[in-house]
N, CA, C and O atoms as a Maestro MAE file, in Angstrom:
{
 s_m_m2io_version
 :::
 2.0.0
}

f_m_ct {
 s_m_title
 :::
 protein
 m_atom[328] {
  # First column is atom index #
  i_m_mmod_type
  r_m_x_coord
  r_m_y_coord
  r_m_z_coord
  i_m_residue_number
  s_m_chain_name
  s_m_pdb_residue_name
  s_m_pdb_atom_name
  i_m_atomic_number
  :::
  1 25 -22.327 27.598 -41.012 1 A "UNK " " N  " 7
  2 3 -21.377 26.747 -41.701 1 A "UNK " " CA " 6
  3 2 -20.573 25.986 -40.667 1 A "UNK " " C  " 6
  4 15 -20.198 26.518 -39.622 1 A "UNK " " O  " 8
  5 25 -20.326 24.766 -40.976 2 A "UNK " " N  " 7
  6 3 -19.527 23.926 -40.099 2 A "UNK " " CA " 6
  7 2 -18.284 23.515 -40.864 2 A "UNK " " C  " 6
  8 15 -18.373 22.965 -41.961 2 A "UNK " " O  " 8
  9 25 -17.131 23.783 -40.287 3 A "UNK " " N  " 7
  10 3 -15.878 23.386 -40.924 3 A "UNK " " CA " 6
  11 2 -15.579 21.953 -40.502 3 A "UNK " " C  " 6
  12 15 -15.528 21.652 -39.309 3 A "UNK " " O  " 8
  13 25 -15.383 21.072 -41.476 4 A "UNK " " N  " 7
  14 3 -15.060 19.701 -41.138 4 A "UNK " " CA " 6
  15 2 -13.557 19.500 -41.039 4 A "UNK " " C  " 6
  16 15 -13.088 18.610 -40.330 4 A "UNK " " O  " 8
  17 25 -12.802 20.332 -41.754 5 A "UNK " " N  " 7
  18 3 -11.356 20.182 -41.654 5 A "UNK " " CA " 6
  19 2 -10.651 21.427 -42.164 5 A "UNK " " C  " 6
  20 15 -11.150 22.143 -43.033 5 A "UNK " " O  " 8
  21 25 -9.496 21.658 -41.606 6 A "UNK " " N  " 7
  22 3 -8.587 22.675 -42.102 6 A "UNK " " CA " 6
  23 2 -7.269 21.963 -42.322 6 A "UNK " " C  " 6
  24 15 -6.643 21.499 -41.369 6 A "UNK " " O  " 8
  25 25 -6.848 21.875 -43.564 7 A "UNK " " N  " 7
  26 3 -5.636 21.147 -43.910 7 A "UNK " " CA " 6
  27 2 -4.471 22.120 -43.972 7 A "UNK " " C  " 6
  28 15 -4.299 22.832 -44.962 7 A "UNK " " O  " 8
  29 25 -3.672 22.150 -42.913 8 A "UNK " " N  " 7
  30 3 -2.547 23.080 -42.864 8 A "UNK " " CA " 6
  31 2 -1.365 22.615 -43.701 8 A "UNK " " C  " 6
  32 15 -0.367 23.326 -43.816 8 A "UNK " " O  " 8
  33 25 -1.471 21.426 -44.285 9 A "UNK " " N  " 7
  34 3 -0.394 20.948 -45.151 9 A "UNK " " CA " 6
  35 2 -0.694 21.226 -46.622 9 A "UNK " " C  " 6
  36 15 0.169 21.023 -47.476 9 A "UNK " " O  " 8
  37 25 -1.917 21.690 -46.930 10 A "UNK " " N  " 7
  38 3 -2.302 21.985 -48.311 10 A "UNK " " CA " 6
  39 2 -2.783 23.430 -48.380 10 A "UNK " " C  " 6
  40 15 -3.510 23.894 -47.502 10 A "UNK " " O  " 8
  41 25 -2.377 24.125 -49.414 11 A "UNK " " N  " 7
  42 3 -2.698 25.541 -49.539 11 A "UNK " " CA " 6
  43 2 -3.228 25.846 -50.926 11 A "UNK " " C  " 6
  44 15 -2.895 25.161 -51.893 11 A "UNK " " O  " 8
  45 25 -4.063 26.887 -51.019 12 A "UNK " " N  " 7
  46 3 -4.543 27.323 -52.320 12 A "UNK " " CA " 6
  47 2 -3.497 28.240 -52.957 12 A "UNK " " C  " 6
  48 15 -2.407 28.417 -52.413 12 A "UNK " " O  " 8
  49 25 -3.827 28.810 -54.090 13 A "UNK " " N  " 7
  50 3 -2.858 29.642 -54.812 13 A "UNK " " CA " 6
  51 2 -2.473 30.908 -54.070 13 A "UNK " " C  " 6
  52 15 -1.401 31.458 -54.321 13 A "UNK " " O  " 8
  53 25 -3.323 31.390 -53.153 14 A "UNK " " N  " 7
  54 3 -3.008 32.589 -52.385 14 A "UNK " " CA " 6
  55 2 -2.214 32.266 -51.123 14 A "UNK " " C  " 6
  56 15 -1.796 33.173 -50.403 14 A "UNK " " O  " 8
  57 25 -2.002 30.969 -50.849 15 A "UNK " " N  " 7
  58 3 -1.250 30.588 -49.668 15 A "UNK " " CA " 6
  59 2 -2.097 30.365 -48.433 15 A "UNK " " C  " 6
  60 15 -1.557 30.213 -47.337 15 A "UNK " " O  " 8
  61 25 -3.419 30.342 -48.585 16 A "UNK " " N  " 7
  62 3 -4.315 30.087 -47.457 16 A "UNK " " CA " 6
  63 2 -4.503 28.586 -47.286 16 A "UNK " " C  " 6
  64 15 -4.507 27.854 -48.275 16 A "UNK " " O  " 8
  65 25 -4.660 28.107 -46.040 17 A "UNK " " N  " 7
  66 3 -4.930 26.681 -45.848 17 A "UNK " " CA " 6
  67 2 -6.270 26.296 -46.469 17 A "UNK " " C  " 6
  68 15 -7.203 27.098 -46.501 17 A "UNK " " O  " 8
  69 25 -6.353 25.067 -46.959 18 A "UNK " " N  " 7
  70 3 -7.599 24.595 -47.554 18 A "UNK " " CA " 6
  71 2 -8.591 24.264 -46.452 18 A "UNK " " C  " 6
  72 15 -8.244 23.617 -45.464 18 A "UNK " " O  " 8
  73 25 -9.825 24.713 -46.627 19 A "UNK " " N  " 7
  74 3 -10.888 24.524 -45.641 19 A "UNK " " CA " 6
  75 2 -12.027 23.763 -46.304 19 A "UNK " " C  " 6
  76 15 -12.417 24.074 -47.430 19 A "UNK " " O  " 8
  77 25 -12.559 22.765 -45.602 20 A "UNK " " N  " 7
  78 3 -13.684 21.987 -46.103 20 A "UNK " " CA " 6
  79 2 -14.887 22.221 -45.197 20 A "UNK " " C  " 6
  80 15 -14.787 22.086 -43.978 20 A "UNK " " O  " 8
  81 25 -16.024 22.572 -45.793 21 A "UNK " " N  " 7
  82 3 -17.259 22.781 -45.048 21 A "UNK " " CA " 6
  83 2 -18.138 21.547 -45.163 21 A "UNK " " C  " 6
  84 15 -18.225 20.943 -46.232 21 A "UNK " " O  " 8
  85 25 -18.791 21.167 -44.069 22 A "UNK " " N  " 7
  86 3 -19.779 20.093 -44.141 22 A "UNK " " CA " 6
  87 2 -21.173 20.642 -44.375 22 A "UNK " " C  " 6
  88 15 -22.046 19.923 -44.860 22 A "UNK " " O  " 8
  89 25 -21.397 21.902 -44.038 23 A "UNK " " N  " 7
  90 3 -22.676 22.551 -44.318 23 A "UNK " " CA " 6
  91 2 -22.468 24.061 -44.348 23 A "UNK " " C  " 6
  92 15 -21.494 24.586 -43.808 23 A "UNK " " O  " 8
  93 25 -23.401 24.737 -44.988 24 A "UNK " " N  " 7
  94 3 -23.355 26.194 -45.098 24 A "UNK " " CA " 6
  95 2 -24.322 26.811 -44.098 24 A "UNK " " C  " 6
  96 15 -25.217 26.124 -43.604 24 A "UNK " " O  " 8
  97 25 -24.159 28.098 -43.791 25 A "UNK " " N  " 7
  98 3 -25.135 28.748 -42.919 25 A "UNK " " CA " 6
  99 2 -26.531 28.665 -43.534 25 A "UNK " " C  " 6
  100 15 -26.675 28.554 -44.751 25 A "UNK " " O  " 8
  101 25 -27.544 28.718 -42.694 26 A "UNK " " N  " 7
  102 3 -28.933 28.668 -43.152 26 A "UNK " " CA " 6
  103 2 -29.181 29.740 -44.223 26 A "UNK " " C  " 6
  104 15 -28.826 30.905 -44.045 26 A "UNK " " O  " 8
  105 25 -29.788 29.330 -45.320 27 A "UNK " " N  " 7
  106 3 -30.127 30.270 -46.384 27 A "UNK " " CA " 6
  107 2 -29.058 30.442 -47.446 27 A "UNK " " C  " 6
  108 15 -29.290 31.140 -48.433 27 A "UNK " " O  " 8
  109 25 -27.894 29.828 -47.276 28 A "UNK " " N  " 7
  110 3 -26.810 29.925 -48.265 28 A "UNK " " CA " 6
  111 2 -26.798 28.669 -49.121 28 A "UNK " " C  " 6
  112 15 -27.079 27.574 -48.633 28 A "UNK " " O  " 8
  113 25 -26.473 28.827 -50.393 29 A "UNK " " N  " 7
  114 3 -26.403 27.684 -51.304 29 A "UNK " " CA " 6
  115 2 -25.396 27.966 -52.414 29 A "UNK " " C  " 6
  116 15 -25.138 29.121 -52.752 29 A "UNK " " O  " 8
  117 25 -24.834 26.904 -52.973 30 A "UNK " " N  " 7
  118 3 -23.894 27.007 -54.081 30 A "UNK " " CA " 6
  119 2 -24.626 26.609 -55.353 30 A "UNK " " C  " 6
  120 15 -25.318 25.592 -55.402 30 A "UNK " " O  " 8
  121 25 -24.459 27.435 -56.382 31 A "UNK " " N  " 7
  122 3 -25.079 27.163 -57.673 31 A "UNK " " CA " 6
  123 2 -23.999 27.167 -58.744 31 A "UNK " " C  " 6
  124 15 -23.197 28.098 -58.828 31 A "UNK " " O  " 8
  125 25 -23.984 26.118 -59.564 32 A "UNK " " N  " 7
  126 3 -23.041 26.034 -60.680 32 A "UNK " " CA " 6
  127 2 -23.671 26.688 -61.897 32 A "UNK " " C  " 6
  128 15 -24.800 26.370 -62.270 32 A "UNK " " O  " 8
  129 25 -22.940 27.598 -62.510 33 A "UNK " " N  " 7
  130 3 -23.427 28.272 -63.708 33 A "UNK " " CA " 6
  131 2 -22.422 28.054 -64.832 33 A "UNK " " C  " 6
  132 15 -21.222 28.269 -64.658 33 A "UNK " " O  " 8
  133 25 -22.925 27.623 -65.989 34 A "UNK " " N  " 7
  134 3 -22.063 27.441 -67.151 34 A "UNK " " CA " 6
  135 2 -21.517 28.797 -67.581 34 A "UNK " " C  " 6
  136 15 -22.231 29.800 -67.572 34 A "UNK " " O  " 8
  137 25 -20.263 28.811 -67.952 35 A "UNK " " N  " 7
  138 3 -19.664 30.057 -68.436 35 A "UNK " " CA " 6
  139 2 -20.183 30.391 -69.817 35 A "UNK " " C  " 6
  140 15 -20.337 29.516 -70.669 35 A "UNK " " O  " 8
  141 25 -20.450 31.667 -70.025 36 A "UNK " " N  " 7
  142 3 -20.907 32.126 -71.334 36 A "UNK " " CA " 6
  143 2 -19.698 32.372 -72.230 36 A "UNK " " C  " 6
  144 15 -18.587 32.583 -71.744 36 A "UNK " " O  " 8
  145 25 -19.922 32.344 -73.525 37 A "UNK " " N  " 7
  146 3 -18.884 32.647 -74.522 37 A "UNK " " CA " 6
  147 2 -17.662 31.749 -74.388 37 A "UNK " " C  " 6
  148 15 -16.529 32.220 -74.490 37 A "UNK " " O  " 8
  149 25 -17.885 30.472 -74.162 38 A "UNK " " N  " 7
  150 3 -16.765 29.536 -74.097 38 A "UNK " " CA " 6
  151 2 -17.164 28.254 -74.815 38 A "UNK " " C  " 6
  152 15 -18.341 27.893 -74.844 38 A "UNK " " O  " 8
  153 25 -16.200 27.580 -75.382 39 A "UNK " " N  " 7
  154 3 -16.496 26.351 -76.113 39 A "UNK " " CA " 6
  155 2 -16.347 25.116 -75.226 39 A "UNK " " C  " 6
  156 15 -16.740 24.021 -75.627 39 A "UNK " " O  " 8
  157 25 -15.786 25.277 -74.029 40 A "UNK " " N  " 7
  158 3 -15.665 24.117 -73.139 40 A "UNK " " CA " 6
  159 2 -16.837 24.077 -72.170 40 A "UNK " " C  " 6
  160 15 -17.738 24.912 -72.243 40 A "UNK " " O  " 8
  161 25 -16.826 23.127 -71.281 41 A "UNK " " N  " 7
  162 3 -17.934 22.975 -70.332 41 A "UNK " " CA " 6
  163 2 -17.593 23.534 -68.950 41 A "UNK " " C  " 6
  164 15 -18.082 23.036 -67.936 41 A "UNK " " O  " 8
  165 25 -16.774 24.544 -68.916 42 A "UNK " " N  " 7
  166 3 -16.366 25.129 -67.633 42 A "UNK " " CA " 6
  167 2 -17.565 25.739 -66.918 42 A "UNK " " C  " 6
  168 15 -18.474 26.286 -67.542 42 A "UNK " " O  " 8
  169 25 -17.541 25.631 -65.591 43 A "UNK " " N  " 7
  170 3 -18.603 26.215 -64.771 43 A "UNK " " CA " 6
  171 2 -17.999 27.076 -63.682 43 A "UNK " " C  " 6
  172 15 -16.880 26.840 -63.225 43 A "UNK " " O  " 8
  173 25 -18.749 28.062 -63.282 44 A "UNK " " N  " 7
  174 3 -18.394 28.871 -62.122 44 A "UNK " " CA " 6
  175 2 -19.330 28.464 -60.996 44 A "UNK " " C  " 6
  176 15 -20.529 28.279 -61.206 44 A "UNK " " O  " 8
  177 25 -18.775 28.328 -59.803 45 A "UNK " " N  " 7
  178 3 -19.574 27.963 -58.632 45 A "UNK " " CA " 6
  179 2 -19.748 29.210 -57.776 45 A "UNK " " C  " 6
  180 15 -18.795 29.714 -57.181 45 A "UNK " " O  " 8
  181 25 -20.980 29.696 -57.728 46 A "UNK " " N  " 7
  182 3 -21.292 30.934 -57.021 46 A "UNK " " CA " 6
  183 2 -22.054 30.605 -55.746 46 A "UNK " " C  " 6
  184 15 -22.872 29.685 -55.719 46 A "UNK " " O  " 8
  185 25 -21.780 31.361 -54.691 47 A "UNK " " N  " 7
  186 3 -22.420 31.131 -53.408 47 A "UNK " " CA " 6
  187 2 -23.441 32.236 -53.164 47 A "UNK " " C  " 6
  188 15 -23.092 33.413 -53.079 47 A "UNK " " O  " 8
  189 25 -24.701 31.843 -53.054 48 A "UNK " " N  " 7
  190 3 -25.800 32.783 -52.853 48 A "UNK " " CA " 6
  191 2 -26.318 32.700 -51.423 48 A "UNK " " C  " 6
  192 15 -26.173 31.669 -50.766 48 A "UNK " " O  " 8
  193 25 -26.914 33.766 -50.948 49 A "UNK " " N  " 7
  194 3 -27.525 33.792 -49.635 49 A "UNK " " CA " 6
  195 2 -27.345 35.129 -48.931 49 A "UNK " " C  " 6
  196 15 -28.114 35.464 -48.030 49 A "UNK " " O  " 8
  197 25 -26.335 35.896 -49.334 50 A "UNK " " N  " 7
  198 3 -26.093 37.205 -48.720 50 A "UNK " " CA " 6
  199 2 -27.083 38.210 -49.305 50 A "UNK " " C  " 6
  200 15 -27.350 38.191 -50.507 50 A "UNK " " O  " 8
  201 25 -27.616 39.067 -48.479 51 A "UNK " " N  " 7
  202 3 -28.627 40.029 -48.941 51 A "UNK " " CA " 6
  203 2 -28.076 41.058 -49.929 51 A "UNK " " C  " 6
  204 15 -28.850 41.698 -50.641 51 A "UNK " " O  " 8
  205 25 -26.761 41.226 -49.985 52 A "UNK " " N  " 7
  206 3 -26.162 42.207 -50.902 52 A "UNK " " CA " 6
  207 2 -25.589 41.576 -52.164 52 A "UNK " " C  " 6
  208 15 -24.862 42.243 -52.899 52 A "UNK " " O  " 8
  209 25 -25.892 40.323 -52.434 53 A "UNK " " N  " 7
  210 3 -25.418 39.680 -53.661 53 A "UNK " " CA " 6
  211 2 -24.691 38.390 -53.385 53 A "UNK " " C  " 6
  212 15 -24.587 37.954 -52.238 53 A "UNK " " O  " 8
  213 25 -24.180 37.773 -54.452 54 A "UNK " " N  " 7
  214 3 -23.511 36.481 -54.325 54 A "UNK " " CA " 6
  215 2 -22.002 36.655 -54.154 54 A "UNK " " C  " 6
  216 15 -21.443 37.715 -54.435 54 A "UNK " " O  " 8
  217 25 -21.364 35.592 -53.690 55 A "UNK " " N  " 7
  218 3 -19.906 35.536 -53.620 55 A "UNK " " CA " 6
  219 2 -19.425 34.741 -54.820 55 A "UNK " " C  " 6
  220 15 -19.961 33.672 -55.111 55 A "UNK " " O  " 8
  221 25 -18.418 35.253 -55.522 56 A "UNK " " N  " 7
  222 3 -17.901 34.541 -56.682 56 A "UNK " " CA " 6
  223 2 -16.696 33.670 -56.345 56 A "UNK " " C  " 6
  224 15 -16.291 32.842 -57.160 56 A "UNK " " O  " 8
  225 25 -16.129 33.840 -55.180 57 A "UNK " " N  " 7
  226 3 -14.989 33.037 -54.758 57 A "UNK " " CA " 6
  227 2 -15.191 32.591 -53.314 57 A "UNK " " C  " 6
  228 15 -15.642 33.365 -52.470 57 A "UNK " " O  " 8
  229 25 -14.852 31.341 -53.046 58 A "UNK " " N  " 7
  230 3 -15.095 30.780 -51.714 58 A "UNK " " CA " 6
  231 2 -14.366 31.540 -50.615 58 A "UNK " " C  " 6
  232 15 -14.909 31.695 -49.521 58 A "UNK " " O  " 8
  233 25 -13.153 32.017 -50.873 59 A "UNK " " N  " 7
  234 3 -12.420 32.695 -49.800 59 A "UNK " " CA " 6
  235 2 -13.106 33.998 -49.388 59 A "UNK " " C  " 6
  236 15 -12.950 34.439 -48.249 59 A "UNK " " O  " 8
  237 25 -13.855 34.612 -50.284 60 A "UNK " " N  " 7
  238 3 -14.608 35.819 -49.923 60 A "UNK " " CA " 6
  239 2 -15.756 35.466 -48.987 60 A "UNK " " C  " 6
  240 15 -16.053 36.220 -48.059 60 A "UNK " " O  " 8
  241 25 -16.401 34.334 -49.220 61 A "UNK " " N  " 7
  242 3 -17.491 33.895 -48.352 61 A "UNK " " CA " 6
  243 2 -16.962 33.477 -46.987 61 A "UNK " " C  " 6
  244 15 -17.641 33.674 -45.979 61 A "UNK " " O  " 8
  245 25 -15.782 32.913 -46.937 62 A "UNK " " N  " 7
  246 3 -15.229 32.464 -45.658 62 A "UNK " " CA " 6
  247 2 -15.104 33.625 -44.670 62 A "UNK " " C  " 6
  248 15 -15.372 33.454 -43.481 62 A "UNK " " O  " 8
  249 25 -14.709 34.776 -45.138 63 A "UNK " " N  " 7
  250 3 -14.611 35.956 -44.265 63 A "UNK " " CA " 6
  251 2 -15.973 36.236 -43.631 63 A "UNK " " C  " 6
  252 15 -16.061 36.506 -42.433 63 A "UNK " " O  " 8
  253 25 -17.022 36.172 -44.428 64 A "UNK " " N  " 7
  254 3 -18.378 36.427 -43.924 64 A "UNK " " CA " 6
  255 2 -18.805 35.332 -42.945 64 A "UNK " " C  " 6
  256 15 -19.354 35.626 -41.883 64 A "UNK " " O  " 8
  257 25 -18.553 34.077 -43.301 65 A "UNK " " N  " 7
  258 3 -18.920 32.958 -42.422 65 A "UNK " " CA " 6
  259 2 -18.227 33.091 -41.067 65 A "UNK " " C  " 6
  260 15 -18.830 32.813 -40.030 65 A "UNK " " O  " 8
  261 25 -16.975 33.509 -41.072 66 A "UNK " " N  " 7
  262 3 -16.242 33.663 -39.817 66 A "UNK " " CA " 6
  263 2 -16.967 34.657 -38.906 66 A "UNK " " C  " 6
  264 15 -17.076 34.428 -37.701 66 A "UNK " " O  " 8
  265 25 -17.457 35.751 -39.473 67 A "UNK " " N  " 7
  266 3 -18.169 36.745 -38.670 67 A "UNK " " CA " 6
  267 2 -19.535 36.218 -38.202 67 A "UNK " " C  " 6
  268 15 -20.005 36.592 -37.127 67 A "UNK " " O  " 8
  269 25 -20.170 35.357 -39.000 68 A "UNK " " N  " 7
  270 3 -21.410 34.713 -38.552 68 A "UNK " " CA " 6
  271 2 -21.115 33.856 -37.322 68 A "UNK " " C  " 6
  272 15 -21.826 33.943 -36.321 68 A "UNK " " O  " 8
  273 25 -20.057 33.021 -37.393 69 A "UNK " " N  " 7
  274 3 -19.709 32.124 -36.280 69 A "UNK " " CA " 6
  275 2 -19.379 32.910 -35.026 69 A "UNK " " C  " 6
  276 15 -19.704 32.486 -33.917 69 A "UNK " " O  " 8
  277 25 -18.735 34.053 -35.198 70 A "UNK " " N  " 7
  278 3 -18.337 34.866 -34.052 70 A "UNK " " CA " 6
  279 2 -19.482 35.726 -33.524 70 A "UNK " " C  " 6
  280 15 -19.352 36.363 -32.479 70 A "UNK " " O  " 8
  281 25 -20.608 35.744 -34.249 71 A "UNK " " N  " 7
  282 3 -21.731 36.582 -33.847 71 A "UNK " " CA " 6
  283 2 -21.398 38.059 -33.959 71 A "UNK " " C  " 6
  284 15 -21.846 38.872 -33.151 71 A "UNK " " O  " 8
  285 25 -20.604 38.401 -34.972 72 A "UNK " " N  " 7
  286 3 -20.069 39.749 -35.092 72 A "UNK " " CA " 6
  287 2 -20.268 40.309 -36.505 72 A "UNK " " C  " 6
  288 15 -19.343 40.882 -37.080 72 A "UNK " " O  " 8
  289 25 -21.474 40.143 -37.064 73 A "UNK " " N  " 7
  290 3 -21.725 40.617 -38.433 73 A "UNK " " CA " 6
  291 2 -21.613 42.134 -38.573 73 A "UNK " " C  " 6
  292 15 -21.343 42.634 -39.665 73 A "UNK " " O  " 8
  293 25 -21.813 42.859 -37.496 74 A "UNK " " N  " 7
  294 3 -21.711 44.325 -37.552 74 A "UNK " " CA " 6
  295 2 -20.307 44.766 -37.957 74 A "UNK " " C  " 6
  296 15 -20.133 45.863 -38.487 74 A "UNK " " O  " 8
  297 25 -19.315 43.931 -37.714 75 A "UNK " " N  " 7
  298 3 -17.924 44.272 -38.044 75 A "UNK " " CA " 6
  299 2 -17.378 43.423 -39.190 75 A "UNK " " C  " 6
  300 15 -16.162 43.322 -39.354 75 A "UNK " " O  " 8
  301 25 -18.252 42.818 -39.976 76 A "UNK " " N  " 7
  302 3 -17.813 41.957 -41.069 76 A "UNK " " CA " 6
  303 2 -17.083 42.781 -42.130 76 A "UNK " " C  " 6
  304 15 -17.520 43.869 -42.505 76 A "UNK " " O  " 8
  305 25 -15.963 42.235 -42.601 77 A "UNK " " N  " 7
  306 3 -15.128 42.922 -43.596 77 A "UNK " " CA " 6
  307 2 -15.210 42.246 -44.970 77 A "UNK " " C  " 6
  308 15 -14.372 42.507 -45.832 77 A "UNK " " O  " 8
  309 25 -16.209 41.381 -45.182 78 A "UNK " " N  " 7
  310 3 -16.303 40.709 -46.468 78 A "UNK " " CA " 6
  311 2 -16.667 41.691 -47.584 78 A "UNK " " C  " 6
  312 15 -17.062 42.827 -47.321 78 A "UNK " " O  " 8
  313 25 -16.530 41.244 -48.811 79 A "UNK " " N  " 7
  314 3 -16.777 42.106 -49.968 79 A "UNK " " CA " 6
  315 2 -18.242 42.515 -50.084 79 A "UNK " " C  " 6
  316 15 -18.537 43.539 -50.699 79 A "UNK " " O  " 8
  317 25 -19.149 41.760 -49.522 80 A "UNK " " N  " 7
  318 3 -20.574 42.081 -49.614 80 A "UNK " " CA " 6
  319 2 -21.040 43.002 -48.494 80 A "UNK " " C  " 6
  320 15 -21.958 43.796 -48.698 80 A "UNK " " O  " 8
  321 25 -20.433 42.914 -47.323 81 A "UNK " " N  " 7
  322 3 -20.839 43.782 -46.196 81 A "UNK " " CA " 6
  323 2 -20.199 45.171 -46.303 81 A "UNK " " C  " 6
  324 15 -20.752 46.144 -45.791 81 A "UNK " " O  " 8
  325 25 -19.062 45.268 -46.951 82 A "UNK " " N  " 7
  326 3 -18.378 46.562 -47.089 82 A "UNK " " CA " 6
  327 2 -18.878 47.322 -48.289 82 A "UNK " " C  " 6
  328 15 -18.413 48.429 -48.556 82 A "UNK " " O  " 8
  :::
 }
 m_bond[327] {
  # First column is bond index #
  i_m_from
  i_m_to
  i_m_order
  :::
  1 1 2 1
  2 2 3 1
  3 3 4 2
  4 3 5 1
  5 5 6 1
  6 6 7 1
  7 7 8 2
  8 7 9 1
  9 9 10 1
  10 10 11 1
  11 11 12 2
  12 11 13 1
  13 13 14 1
  14 14 15 1
  15 15 16 2
  16 15 17 1
  17 17 18 1
  18 18 19 1
  19 19 20 2
  20 19 21 1
  21 21 22 1
  22 22 23 1
  23 23 24 2
  24 23 25 1
  25 25 26 1
  26 26 27 1
  27 27 28 2
  28 27 29 1
  29 29 30 1
  30 30 31 1
  31 31 32 2
  32 31 33 1
  33 33 34 1
  34 34 35 1
  35 35 36 2
  36 35 37 1
  37 37 38 1
  38 38 39 1
  39 39 40 2
  40 39 41 1
  41 41 42 1
  42 42 43 1
  43 43 44 2
  44 43 45 1
  45 45 46 1
  46 46 47 1
  47 47 48 2
  48 47 49 1
  49 49 50 1
  50 50 51 1
  51 51 52 2
  52 51 53 1
  53 53 54 1
  54 54 55 1
  55 55 56 2
  56 55 57 1
  57 57 58 1
  58 58 59 1
  59 59 60 2
  60 59 61 1
  61 61 62 1
  62 62 63 1
  63 63 64 2
  64 63 65 1
  65 65 66 1
  66 66 67 1
  67 67 68 2
  68 67 69 1
  69 69 70 1
  70 70 71 1
  71 71 72 2
  72 71 73 1
  73 73 74 1
  74 74 75 1
  75 75 76 2
  76 75 77 1
  77 77 78 1
  78 78 79 1
  79 79 80 2
  80 79 81 1
  81 81 82 1
  82 82 83 1
  83 83 84 2
  84 83 85 1
  85 85 86 1
  86 86 87 1
  87 87 88 2
  88 87 89 1
  89 89 90 1
  90 90 91 1
  91 91 92 2
  92 91 93 1
  93 93 94 1
  94 94 95 1
  95 95 96 2
  96 95 97 1
  97 97 98 1
  98 98 99 1
  99 99 100 2
  100 99 101 1
  101 101 102 1
  102 102 103 1
  103 103 104 2
  104 103 105 1
  105 105 106 1
  106 106 107 1
  107 107 108 2
  108 107 109 1
  109 109 110 1
  110 110 111 1
  111 111 112 2
  112 111 113 1
  113 113 114 1
  114 114 115 1
  115 115 116 2
  116 115 117 1
  117 117 118 1
  118 118 119 1
  119 119 120 2
  120 119 121 1
  121 121 122 1
  122 122 123 1
  123 123 124 2
  124 123 125 1
  125 125 126 1
  126 126 127 1
  127 127 128 2
  128 127 129 1
  129 129 130 1
  130 130 131 1
  131 131 132 2
  132 131 133 1
  133 133 134 1
  134 134 135 1
  135 135 136 2
  136 135 137 1
  137 137 138 1
  138 138 139 1
  139 139 140 2
  140 139 141 1
  141 141 142 1
  142 142 143 1
  143 143 144 2
  144 143 145 1
  145 145 146 1
  146 146 147 1
  147 147 148 2
  148 147 149 1
  149 149 150 1
  150 150 151 1
  151 151 152 2
  152 151 153 1
  153 153 154 1
  154 154 155 1
  155 155 156 2
  156 155 157 1
  157 157 158 1
  158 158 159 1
  159 159 160 2
  160 159 161 1
  161 161 162 1
  162 162 163 1
  163 163 164 2
  164 163 165 1
  165 165 166 1
  166 166 167 1
  167 167 168 2
  168 167 169 1
  169 169 170 1
  170 170 171 1
  171 171 172 2
  172 171 173 1
  173 173 174 1
  174 174 175 1
  175 175 176 2
  176 175 177 1
  177 177 178 1
  178 178 179 1
  179 179 180 2
  180 179 181 1
  181 181 182 1
  182 182 183 1
  183 183 184 2
  184 183 185 1
  185 185 186 1
  186 186 187 1
  187 187 188 2
  188 187 189 1
  189 189 190 1
  190 190 191 1
  191 191 192 2
  192 191 193 1
  193 193 194 1
  194 194 195 1
  195 195 196 2
  196 195 197 1
  197 197 198 1
  198 198 199 1
  199 199 200 2
  200 199 201 1
  201 201 202 1
  202 202 203 1
  203 203 204 2
  204 203 205 1
  205 205 206 1
  206 206 207 1
  207 207 208 2
  208 207 209 1
  209 209 210 1
  210 210 211 1
  211 211 212 2
  212 211 213 1
  213 213 214 1
  214 214 215 1
  215 215 216 2
  216 215 217 1
  217 217 218 1
  218 218 219 1
  219 219 220 2
  220 219 221 1
  221 221 222 1
  222 222 223 1
  223 223 224 2
  224 223 225 1
  225 225 226 1
  226 226 227 1
  227 227 228 2
  228 227 229 1
  229 229 230 1
  230 230 231 1
  231 231 232 2
  232 231 233 1
  233 233 234 1
  234 234 235 1
  235 235 236 2
  236 235 237 1
  237 237 238 1
  238 238 239 1
  239 239 240 2
  240 239 241 1
  241 241 242 1
  242 242 243 1
  243 243 244 2
  244 243 245 1
  245 245 246 1
  246 246 247 1
  247 247 248 2
  248 247 249 1
  249 249 250 1
  250 250 251 1
  251 251 252 2
  252 251 253 1
  253 253 254 1
  254 254 255 1
  255 255 256 2
  256 255 257 1
  257 257 258 1
  258 258 259 1
  259 259 260 2
  260 259 261 1
  261 261 262 1
  262 262 263 1
  263 263 264 2
  264 263 265 1
  265 265 266 1
  266 266 267 1
  267 267 268 2
  268 267 269 1
  269 269 270 1
  270 270 271 1
  271 271 272 2
  272 271 273 1
  273 273 274 1
  274 274 275 1
  275 275 276 2
  276 275 277 1
  277 277 278 1
  278 278 279 1
  279 279 280 2
  280 279 281 1
  281 281 282 1
  282 282 283 1
  283 283 284 2
  284 283 285 1
  285 285 286 1
  286 286 287 1
  287 287 288 2
  288 287 289 1
  289 289 290 1
  290 290 291 1
  291 291 292 2
  292 291 293 1
  293 293 294 1
  294 294 295 1
  295 295 296 2
  296 295 297 1
  297 297 298 1
  298 298 299 1
  299 299 300 2
  300 299 301 1
  301 301 302 1
  302 302 303 1
  303 303 304 2
  304 303 305 1
  305 305 306 1
  306 306 307 1
  307 307 308 2
  308 307 309 1
  309 309 310 1
  310 310 311 1
  311 311 312 2
  312 311 313 1
  313 313 314 1
  314 314 315 1
  315 315 316 2
  316 315 317 1
  317 317 318 1
  318 318 319 1
  319 319 320 2
  320 319 321 1
  321 321 322 1
  322 322 323 1
  323 323 324 2
  324 323 325 1
  325 325 326 1
  326 326 327 1
  327 327 328 2
  :::
 }
}
């Protein structure tokens, strides 16, 4: 994954800076899935590519991507590696 920008003036609801990726690590992809049991057209964007399942929130994937960039997957603390 390549980060194109980190906007320290804009934050998400958890207070983390907003991060924009220009590409994902090899083998990772985002898939939009329509929500079931809803009358609107809401979609969930899930990130696939991890051998232990998908990420349902981008901030969870960012933890994993950081360990990929550092070459330190053995110590990854993401929700899928733990």
